[in-house]
mmCIF file of C-alpha atoms in Angstrom:
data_model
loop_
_atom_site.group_PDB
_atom_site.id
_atom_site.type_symbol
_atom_site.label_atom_id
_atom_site.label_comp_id
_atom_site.label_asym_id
_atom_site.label_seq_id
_atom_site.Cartn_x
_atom_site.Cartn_y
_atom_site.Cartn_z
ATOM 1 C CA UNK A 159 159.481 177.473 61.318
ATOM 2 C CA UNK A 160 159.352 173.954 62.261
ATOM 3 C CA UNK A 161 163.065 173.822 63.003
ATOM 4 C CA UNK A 162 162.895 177.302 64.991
ATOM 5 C CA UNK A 163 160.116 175.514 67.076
ATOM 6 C CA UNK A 164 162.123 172.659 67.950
ATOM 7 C CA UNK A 165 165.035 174.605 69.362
ATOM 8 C CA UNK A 166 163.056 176.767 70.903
ATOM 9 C CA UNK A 167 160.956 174.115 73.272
ATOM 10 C CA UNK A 168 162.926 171.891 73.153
ATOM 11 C CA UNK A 169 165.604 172.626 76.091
ATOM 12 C CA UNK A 170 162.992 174.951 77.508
ATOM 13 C CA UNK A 171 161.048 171.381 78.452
ATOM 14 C CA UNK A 172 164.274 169.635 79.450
ATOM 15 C CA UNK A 173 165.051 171.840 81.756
ATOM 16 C CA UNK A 174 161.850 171.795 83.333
ATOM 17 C CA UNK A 175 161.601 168.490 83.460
ATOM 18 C CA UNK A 176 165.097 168.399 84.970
ATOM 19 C CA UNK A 177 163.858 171.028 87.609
ATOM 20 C CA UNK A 178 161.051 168.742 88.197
ATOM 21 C CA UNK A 179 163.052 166.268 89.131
ATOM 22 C CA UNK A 180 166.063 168.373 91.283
ATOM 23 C CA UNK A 181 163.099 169.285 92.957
ATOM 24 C CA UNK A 182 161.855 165.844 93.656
ATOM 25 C CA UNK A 183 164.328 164.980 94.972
ATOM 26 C CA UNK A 184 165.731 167.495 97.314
ATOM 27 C CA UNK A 185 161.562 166.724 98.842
ATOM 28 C CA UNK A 186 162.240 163.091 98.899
ATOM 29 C CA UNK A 187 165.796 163.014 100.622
ATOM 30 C CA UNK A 188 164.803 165.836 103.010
ATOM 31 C CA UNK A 189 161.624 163.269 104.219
ATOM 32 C CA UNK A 190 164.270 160.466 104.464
ATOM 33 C CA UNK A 191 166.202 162.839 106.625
ATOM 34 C CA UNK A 192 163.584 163.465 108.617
ATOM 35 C CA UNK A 193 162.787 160.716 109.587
ATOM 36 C CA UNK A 194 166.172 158.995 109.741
ATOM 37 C CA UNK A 195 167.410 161.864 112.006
ATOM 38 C CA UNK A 196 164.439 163.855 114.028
ATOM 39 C CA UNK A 197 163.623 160.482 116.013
ATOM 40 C CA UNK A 198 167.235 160.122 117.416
ATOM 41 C CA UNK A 199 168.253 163.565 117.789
ATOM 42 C CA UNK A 200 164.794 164.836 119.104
ATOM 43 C CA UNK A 201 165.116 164.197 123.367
ATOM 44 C CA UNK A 202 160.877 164.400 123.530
ATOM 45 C CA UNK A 203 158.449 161.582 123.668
ATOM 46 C CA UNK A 204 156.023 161.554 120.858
ATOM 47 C CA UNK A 205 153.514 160.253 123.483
ATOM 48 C CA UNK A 206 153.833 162.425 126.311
ATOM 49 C CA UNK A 207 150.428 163.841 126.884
ATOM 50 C CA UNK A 208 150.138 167.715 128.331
ATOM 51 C CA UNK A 209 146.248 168.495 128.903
ATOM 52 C CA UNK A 210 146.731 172.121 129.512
ATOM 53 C CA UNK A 211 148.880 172.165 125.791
ATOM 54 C CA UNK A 212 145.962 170.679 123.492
ATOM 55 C CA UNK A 213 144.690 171.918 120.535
ATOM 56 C CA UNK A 214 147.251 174.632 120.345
ATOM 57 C CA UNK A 215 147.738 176.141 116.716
ATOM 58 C CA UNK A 216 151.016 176.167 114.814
ATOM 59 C CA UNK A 217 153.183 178.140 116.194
ATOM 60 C CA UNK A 218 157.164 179.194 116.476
ATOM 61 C CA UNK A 219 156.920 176.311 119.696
ATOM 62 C CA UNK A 220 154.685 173.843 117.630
ATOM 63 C CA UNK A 221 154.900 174.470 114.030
ATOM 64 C CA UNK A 222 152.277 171.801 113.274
ATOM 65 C CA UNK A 223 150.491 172.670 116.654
ATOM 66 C CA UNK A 224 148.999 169.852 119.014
ATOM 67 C CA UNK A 225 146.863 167.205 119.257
ATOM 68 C CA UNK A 226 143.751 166.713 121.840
ATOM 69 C CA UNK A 227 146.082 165.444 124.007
ATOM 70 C CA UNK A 228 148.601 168.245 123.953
ATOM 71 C CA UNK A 229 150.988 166.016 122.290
ATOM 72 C CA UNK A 230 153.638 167.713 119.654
ATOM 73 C CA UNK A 231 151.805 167.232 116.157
ATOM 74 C CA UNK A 232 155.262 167.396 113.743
ATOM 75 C CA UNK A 233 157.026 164.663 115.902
ATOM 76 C CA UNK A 234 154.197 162.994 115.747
ATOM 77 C CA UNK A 235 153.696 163.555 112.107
ATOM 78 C CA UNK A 236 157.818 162.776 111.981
ATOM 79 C CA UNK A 237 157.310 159.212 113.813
ATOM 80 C CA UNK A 238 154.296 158.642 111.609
ATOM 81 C CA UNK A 239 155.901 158.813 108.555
ATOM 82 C CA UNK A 240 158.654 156.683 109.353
ATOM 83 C CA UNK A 241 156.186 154.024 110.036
ATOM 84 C CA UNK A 242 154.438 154.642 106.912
ATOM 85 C CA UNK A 243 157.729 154.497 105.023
ATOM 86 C CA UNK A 244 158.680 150.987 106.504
ATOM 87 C CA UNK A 245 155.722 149.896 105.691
ATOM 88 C CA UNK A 246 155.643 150.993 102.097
ATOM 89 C CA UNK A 247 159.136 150.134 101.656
ATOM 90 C CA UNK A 248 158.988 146.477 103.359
ATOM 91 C CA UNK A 249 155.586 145.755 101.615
ATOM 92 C CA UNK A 250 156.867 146.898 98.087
ATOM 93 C CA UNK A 251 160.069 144.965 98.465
ATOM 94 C CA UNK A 252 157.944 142.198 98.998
ATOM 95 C CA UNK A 253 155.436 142.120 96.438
ATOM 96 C CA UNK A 254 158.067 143.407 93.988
ATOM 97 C CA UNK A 255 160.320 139.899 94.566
ATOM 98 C CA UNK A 256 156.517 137.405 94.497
ATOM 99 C CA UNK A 257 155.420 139.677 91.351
ATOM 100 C CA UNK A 258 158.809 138.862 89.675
ATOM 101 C CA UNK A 259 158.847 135.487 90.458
ATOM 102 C CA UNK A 260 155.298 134.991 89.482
ATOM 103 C CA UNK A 261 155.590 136.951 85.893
ATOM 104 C CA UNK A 262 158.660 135.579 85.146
ATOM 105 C CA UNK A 263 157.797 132.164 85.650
ATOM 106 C CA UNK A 264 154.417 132.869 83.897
ATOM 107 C CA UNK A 265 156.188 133.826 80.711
ATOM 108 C CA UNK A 266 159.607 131.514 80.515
ATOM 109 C CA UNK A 267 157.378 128.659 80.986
ATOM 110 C CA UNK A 268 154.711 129.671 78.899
ATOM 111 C CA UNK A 269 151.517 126.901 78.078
ATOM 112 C CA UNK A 270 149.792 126.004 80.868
ATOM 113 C CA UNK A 271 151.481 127.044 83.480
ATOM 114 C CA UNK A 272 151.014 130.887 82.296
ATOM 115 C CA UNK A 273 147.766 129.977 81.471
ATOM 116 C CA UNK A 274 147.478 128.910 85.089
ATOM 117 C CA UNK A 275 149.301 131.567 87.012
ATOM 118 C CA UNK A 276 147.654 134.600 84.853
ATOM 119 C CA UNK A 277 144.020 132.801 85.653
ATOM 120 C CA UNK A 278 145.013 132.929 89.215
ATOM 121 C CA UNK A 279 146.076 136.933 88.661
ATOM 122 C CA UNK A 280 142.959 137.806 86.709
ATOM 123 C CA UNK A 281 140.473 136.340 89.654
ATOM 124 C CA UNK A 282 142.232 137.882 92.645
ATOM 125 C CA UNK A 283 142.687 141.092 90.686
ATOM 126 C CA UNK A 284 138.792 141.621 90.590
ATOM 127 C CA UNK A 285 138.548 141.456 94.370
ATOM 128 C CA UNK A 286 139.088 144.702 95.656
ATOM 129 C CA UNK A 287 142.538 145.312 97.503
ATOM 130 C CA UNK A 288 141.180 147.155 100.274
ATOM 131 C CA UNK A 289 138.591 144.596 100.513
ATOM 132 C CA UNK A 290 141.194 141.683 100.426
ATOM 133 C CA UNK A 291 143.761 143.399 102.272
ATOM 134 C CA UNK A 292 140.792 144.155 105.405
ATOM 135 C CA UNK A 293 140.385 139.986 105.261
ATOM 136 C CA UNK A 294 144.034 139.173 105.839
ATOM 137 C CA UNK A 295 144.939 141.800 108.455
ATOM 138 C CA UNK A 296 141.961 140.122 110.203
ATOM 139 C CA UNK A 297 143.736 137.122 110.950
ATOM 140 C CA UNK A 298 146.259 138.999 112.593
ATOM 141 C CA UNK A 299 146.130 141.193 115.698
ATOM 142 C CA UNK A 300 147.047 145.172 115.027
ATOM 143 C CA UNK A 301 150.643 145.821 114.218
ATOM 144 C CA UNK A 302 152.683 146.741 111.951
ATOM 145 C CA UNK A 303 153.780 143.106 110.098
ATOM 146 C CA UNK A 304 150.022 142.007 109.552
ATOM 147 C CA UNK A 305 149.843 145.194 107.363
ATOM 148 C CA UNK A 306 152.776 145.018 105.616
ATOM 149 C CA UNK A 307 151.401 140.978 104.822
ATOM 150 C CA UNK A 308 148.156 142.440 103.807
ATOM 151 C CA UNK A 309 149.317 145.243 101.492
ATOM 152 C CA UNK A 310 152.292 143.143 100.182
ATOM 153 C CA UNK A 311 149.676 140.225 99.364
ATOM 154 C CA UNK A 312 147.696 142.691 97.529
ATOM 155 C CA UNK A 313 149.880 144.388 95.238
ATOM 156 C CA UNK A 314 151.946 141.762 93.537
ATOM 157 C CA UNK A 315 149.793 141.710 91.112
ATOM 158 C CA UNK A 316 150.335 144.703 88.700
ATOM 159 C CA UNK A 317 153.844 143.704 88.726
ATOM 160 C CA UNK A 318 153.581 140.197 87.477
ATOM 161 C CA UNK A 319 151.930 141.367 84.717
ATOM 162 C CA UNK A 320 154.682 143.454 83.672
ATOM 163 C CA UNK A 321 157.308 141.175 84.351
ATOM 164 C CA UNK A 322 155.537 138.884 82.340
ATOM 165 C CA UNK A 323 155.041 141.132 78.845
ATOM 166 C CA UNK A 324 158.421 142.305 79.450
ATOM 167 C CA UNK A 325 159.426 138.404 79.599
ATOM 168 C CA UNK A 326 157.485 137.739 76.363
ATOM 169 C CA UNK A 327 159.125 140.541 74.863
ATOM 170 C CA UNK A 328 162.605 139.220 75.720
ATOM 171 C CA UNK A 329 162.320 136.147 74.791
ATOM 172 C CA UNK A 330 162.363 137.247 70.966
ATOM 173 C CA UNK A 331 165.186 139.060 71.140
ATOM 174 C CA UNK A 332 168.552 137.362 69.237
ATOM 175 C CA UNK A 333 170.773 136.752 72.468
ATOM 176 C CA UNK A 334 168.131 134.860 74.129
ATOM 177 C CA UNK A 335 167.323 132.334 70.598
ATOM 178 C CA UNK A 336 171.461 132.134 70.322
ATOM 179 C CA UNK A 337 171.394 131.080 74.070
ATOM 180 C CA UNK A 338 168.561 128.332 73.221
ATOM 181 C CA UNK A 339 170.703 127.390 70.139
ATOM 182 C CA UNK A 340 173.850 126.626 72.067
ATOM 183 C CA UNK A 341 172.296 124.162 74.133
ATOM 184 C CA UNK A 342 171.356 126.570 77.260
ATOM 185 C CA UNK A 343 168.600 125.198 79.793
ATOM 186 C CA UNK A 344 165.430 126.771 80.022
ATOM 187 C CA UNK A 345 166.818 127.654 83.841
ATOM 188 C CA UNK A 346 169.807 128.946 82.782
ATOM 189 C CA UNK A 347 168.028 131.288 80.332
ATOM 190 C CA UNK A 348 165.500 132.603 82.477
ATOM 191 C CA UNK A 349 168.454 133.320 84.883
ATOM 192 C CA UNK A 350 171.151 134.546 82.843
ATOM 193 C CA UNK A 351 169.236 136.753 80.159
ATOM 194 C CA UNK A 352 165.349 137.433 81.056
ATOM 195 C CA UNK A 353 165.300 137.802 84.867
ATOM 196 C CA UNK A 354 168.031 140.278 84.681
ATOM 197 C CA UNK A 355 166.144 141.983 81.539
ATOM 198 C CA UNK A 356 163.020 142.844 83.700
ATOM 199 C CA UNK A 357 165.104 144.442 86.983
ATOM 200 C CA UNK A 358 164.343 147.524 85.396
ATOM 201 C CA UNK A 359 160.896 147.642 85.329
ATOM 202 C CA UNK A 360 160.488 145.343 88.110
ATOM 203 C CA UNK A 361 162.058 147.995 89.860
ATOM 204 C CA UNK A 362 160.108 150.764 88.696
ATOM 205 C CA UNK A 363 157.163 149.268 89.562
ATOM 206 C CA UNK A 364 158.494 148.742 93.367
ATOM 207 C CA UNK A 365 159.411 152.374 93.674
ATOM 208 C CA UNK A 366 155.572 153.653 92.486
ATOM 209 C CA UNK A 367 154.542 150.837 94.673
ATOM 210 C CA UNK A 368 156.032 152.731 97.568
ATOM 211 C CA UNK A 369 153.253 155.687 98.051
ATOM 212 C CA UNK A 370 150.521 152.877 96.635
ATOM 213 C CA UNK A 371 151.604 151.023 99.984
ATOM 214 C CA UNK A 372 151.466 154.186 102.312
ATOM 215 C CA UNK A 373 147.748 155.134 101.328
ATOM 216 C CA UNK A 374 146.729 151.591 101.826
ATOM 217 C CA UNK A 375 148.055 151.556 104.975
ATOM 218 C CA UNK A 376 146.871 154.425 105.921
ATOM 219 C CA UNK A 377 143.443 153.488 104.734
ATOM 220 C CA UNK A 378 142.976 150.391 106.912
ATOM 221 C CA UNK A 379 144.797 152.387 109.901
ATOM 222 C CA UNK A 380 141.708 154.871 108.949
ATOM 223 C CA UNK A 381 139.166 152.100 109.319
ATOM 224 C CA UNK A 382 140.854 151.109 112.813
ATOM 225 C CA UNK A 383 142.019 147.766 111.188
ATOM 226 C CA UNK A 384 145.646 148.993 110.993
ATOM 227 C CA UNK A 385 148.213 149.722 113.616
ATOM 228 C CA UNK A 386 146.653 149.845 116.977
ATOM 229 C CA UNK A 387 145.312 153.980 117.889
ATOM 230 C CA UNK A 388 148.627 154.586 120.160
ATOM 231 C CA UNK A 389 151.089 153.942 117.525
ATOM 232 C CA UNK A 390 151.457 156.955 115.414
ATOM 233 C CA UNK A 391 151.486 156.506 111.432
ATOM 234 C CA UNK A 392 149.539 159.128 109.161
ATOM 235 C CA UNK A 393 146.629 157.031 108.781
ATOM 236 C CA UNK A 394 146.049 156.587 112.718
ATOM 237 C CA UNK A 395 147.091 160.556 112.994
ATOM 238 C CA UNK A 396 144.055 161.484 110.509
ATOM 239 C CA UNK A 397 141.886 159.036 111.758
ATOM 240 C CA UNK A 398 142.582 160.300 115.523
ATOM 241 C CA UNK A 399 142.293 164.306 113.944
ATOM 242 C CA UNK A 400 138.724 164.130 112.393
ATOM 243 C CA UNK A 401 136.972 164.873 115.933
ATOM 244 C CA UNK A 402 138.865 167.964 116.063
ATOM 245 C CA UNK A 403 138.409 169.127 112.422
ATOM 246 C CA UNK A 404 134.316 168.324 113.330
ATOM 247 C CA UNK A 405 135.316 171.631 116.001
ATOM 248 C CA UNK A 406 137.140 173.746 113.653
ATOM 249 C CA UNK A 407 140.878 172.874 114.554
ATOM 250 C CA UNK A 408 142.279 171.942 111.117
ATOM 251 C CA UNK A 409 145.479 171.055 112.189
ATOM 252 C CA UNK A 410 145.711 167.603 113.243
ATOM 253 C CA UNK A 411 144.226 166.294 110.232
ATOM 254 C CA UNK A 412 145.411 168.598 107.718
ATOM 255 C CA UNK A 413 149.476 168.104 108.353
ATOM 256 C CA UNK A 414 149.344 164.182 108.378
ATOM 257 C CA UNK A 415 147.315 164.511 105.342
ATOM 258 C CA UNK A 416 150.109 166.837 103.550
ATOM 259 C CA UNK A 417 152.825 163.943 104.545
ATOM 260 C CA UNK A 418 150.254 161.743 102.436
ATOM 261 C CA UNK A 419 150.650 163.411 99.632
ATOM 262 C CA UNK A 420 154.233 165.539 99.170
ATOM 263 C CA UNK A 421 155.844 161.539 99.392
ATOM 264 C CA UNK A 422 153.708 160.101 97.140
ATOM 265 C CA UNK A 423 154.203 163.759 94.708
ATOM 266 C CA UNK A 424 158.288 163.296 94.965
ATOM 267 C CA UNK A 425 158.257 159.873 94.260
ATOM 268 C CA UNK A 426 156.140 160.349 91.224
ATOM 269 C CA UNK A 427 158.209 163.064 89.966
ATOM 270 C CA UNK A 428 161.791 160.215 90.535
ATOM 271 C CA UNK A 429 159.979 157.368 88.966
ATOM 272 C CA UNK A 430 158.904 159.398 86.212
ATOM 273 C CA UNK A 431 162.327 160.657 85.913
ATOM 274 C CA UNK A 432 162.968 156.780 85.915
ATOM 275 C CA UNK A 433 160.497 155.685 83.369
ATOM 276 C CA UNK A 434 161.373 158.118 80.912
ATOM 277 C CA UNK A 435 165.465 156.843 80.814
ATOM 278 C CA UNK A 436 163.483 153.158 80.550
ATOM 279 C CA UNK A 437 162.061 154.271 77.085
ATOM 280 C CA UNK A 438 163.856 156.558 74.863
ATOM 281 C CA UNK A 439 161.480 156.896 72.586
ATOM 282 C CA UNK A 440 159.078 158.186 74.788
ATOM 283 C CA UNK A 441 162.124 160.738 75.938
ATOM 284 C CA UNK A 442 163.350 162.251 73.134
ATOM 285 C CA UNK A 443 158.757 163.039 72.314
ATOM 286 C CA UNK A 444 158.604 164.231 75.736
ATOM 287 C CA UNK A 445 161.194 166.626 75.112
ATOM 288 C CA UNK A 446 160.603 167.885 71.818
#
């Protein structure tokens, strides 16, 4: 009975989960051609106002309707997202590379110095990150570099806690104590066998980090702390759509919301695709 269960869920799950994933996918490299190709190919200014268009609904003309100032809401939405994207991807990248250097360094040192640098985690990861990340784009005038600073200064974190366990780990494996045994340096170790161990969770993390990135983005764009209210990204788009949605026109708000969340669903549905290879164990339970 036991046996007859097994074959019978078994591929039935794989090939959902391999559906899942096809479908992922196809959603995350249509976005990327979106917004790698609608910008350049598209002859109309995203901020060309037309009074007598505004507020119209979606329609054959505008399929994501317009704005209050009669502007084209899915070029818009189009421009947005590529904003939101370089600023997710930029910002990841970033805190991806300090996390890494932090965790590793944290846990092929070991002793005080990862008692040090995990202290220093610990108290900046009980300040809030939108909190924090409001104080350093502050400093800066709106654009888009003071918020990739301020979300790549906040999200390091997670990361070099990873890299670090995943350090520890490593550095009880047999490779790494032969390595120590034939007279390696601590540098050459960390180099040679545990940096390149982590990539591939270091890497995971920077990919999950990607929609992370976007919402905080969008949040302090929200809060008018962001990119200045011209420059279209989904968090200005939303923040400049909640007058009309007061009125009853759902639009504005509602399709820079969905380009919130189908990115951050796709990428989900890779890195999870991702994390599973990372762990066979985990795997061959999630497909029994």
């Amino acid at each position: 009975m036991a046996d007859t269960a097994w074959r019978r869920h078994g591929p039935d799950r794989r090939s959902t989960r391999a559906l899942r994933v096809r479908t992922a996918a196809a959603v995350a490299a249509l976005l990327v051609l979106a917004v790698l190709l609608v910008p350049p190919l598209v002859p109309f200014d995203p901020q060309a106002v037309d009074l007598p268009a505004k507020l119209l609904p979606p329609s054959w003309r505008h399929p994501f309707g317009t704005d209050d100032l009669g502007r084209d809401l899915l070029l818009r939405c189009v421009h947005g997202l590529r904003v939101s994207l370089l600023v997710g991807l930029v910002a990841a990248l970033v805190a991806t590379v300090l996390g890494t250097a932090v965790g590793a360094a944290a846990g092929a040192l070991g002793g005080r110095t990862d008692r040090l640098l995990m202290r220093a985690v610990d108290a900046l990861s009980a300040i809030p990150h939108l909190l924090l990340g409001i104080f350093v784009v502050a400093l800066f005038r709106p654009g888009v570099w003071p918020v990739v600073v301020s979300v790549a200064l906040t999200h390091w974190l997670s990361t070099a806690r990873i890299v670090r366990a995943e350090v520890l780990s490593l550095r009880g494996r047999p490779y790494v104590d032969a390595a120590v045994s034939g007279g390696a340096s601590r540098w050459r170790v960390t180099v040679r066998h545990l940096v390149p161990g982590v990539l591939p969770q270091a890497g995971l993390a920077a990919v999950l980090m990607i929609p992370h990135a976007m919402w905080h983005e969008s949040a302090l764009s929200f809060l008018g702390l962001g990119l200045p209210a011209h420059q279209a990204s989904l968090g200005t788009l939303v923040q400049a759509g909640r007058g009309s949605l007061l009125a009853g026109d759902w639009w504005p708000t509602l399709f820079p919301g969905l380009l919130l969340i189908v990115p951050t669903l796709a990428i989900a549905g890779l890195a999870g695709a991702w994390r599973d290879r990372l762990s066979p164990r985990r795997r061959s339970e999630l497909t029994l």
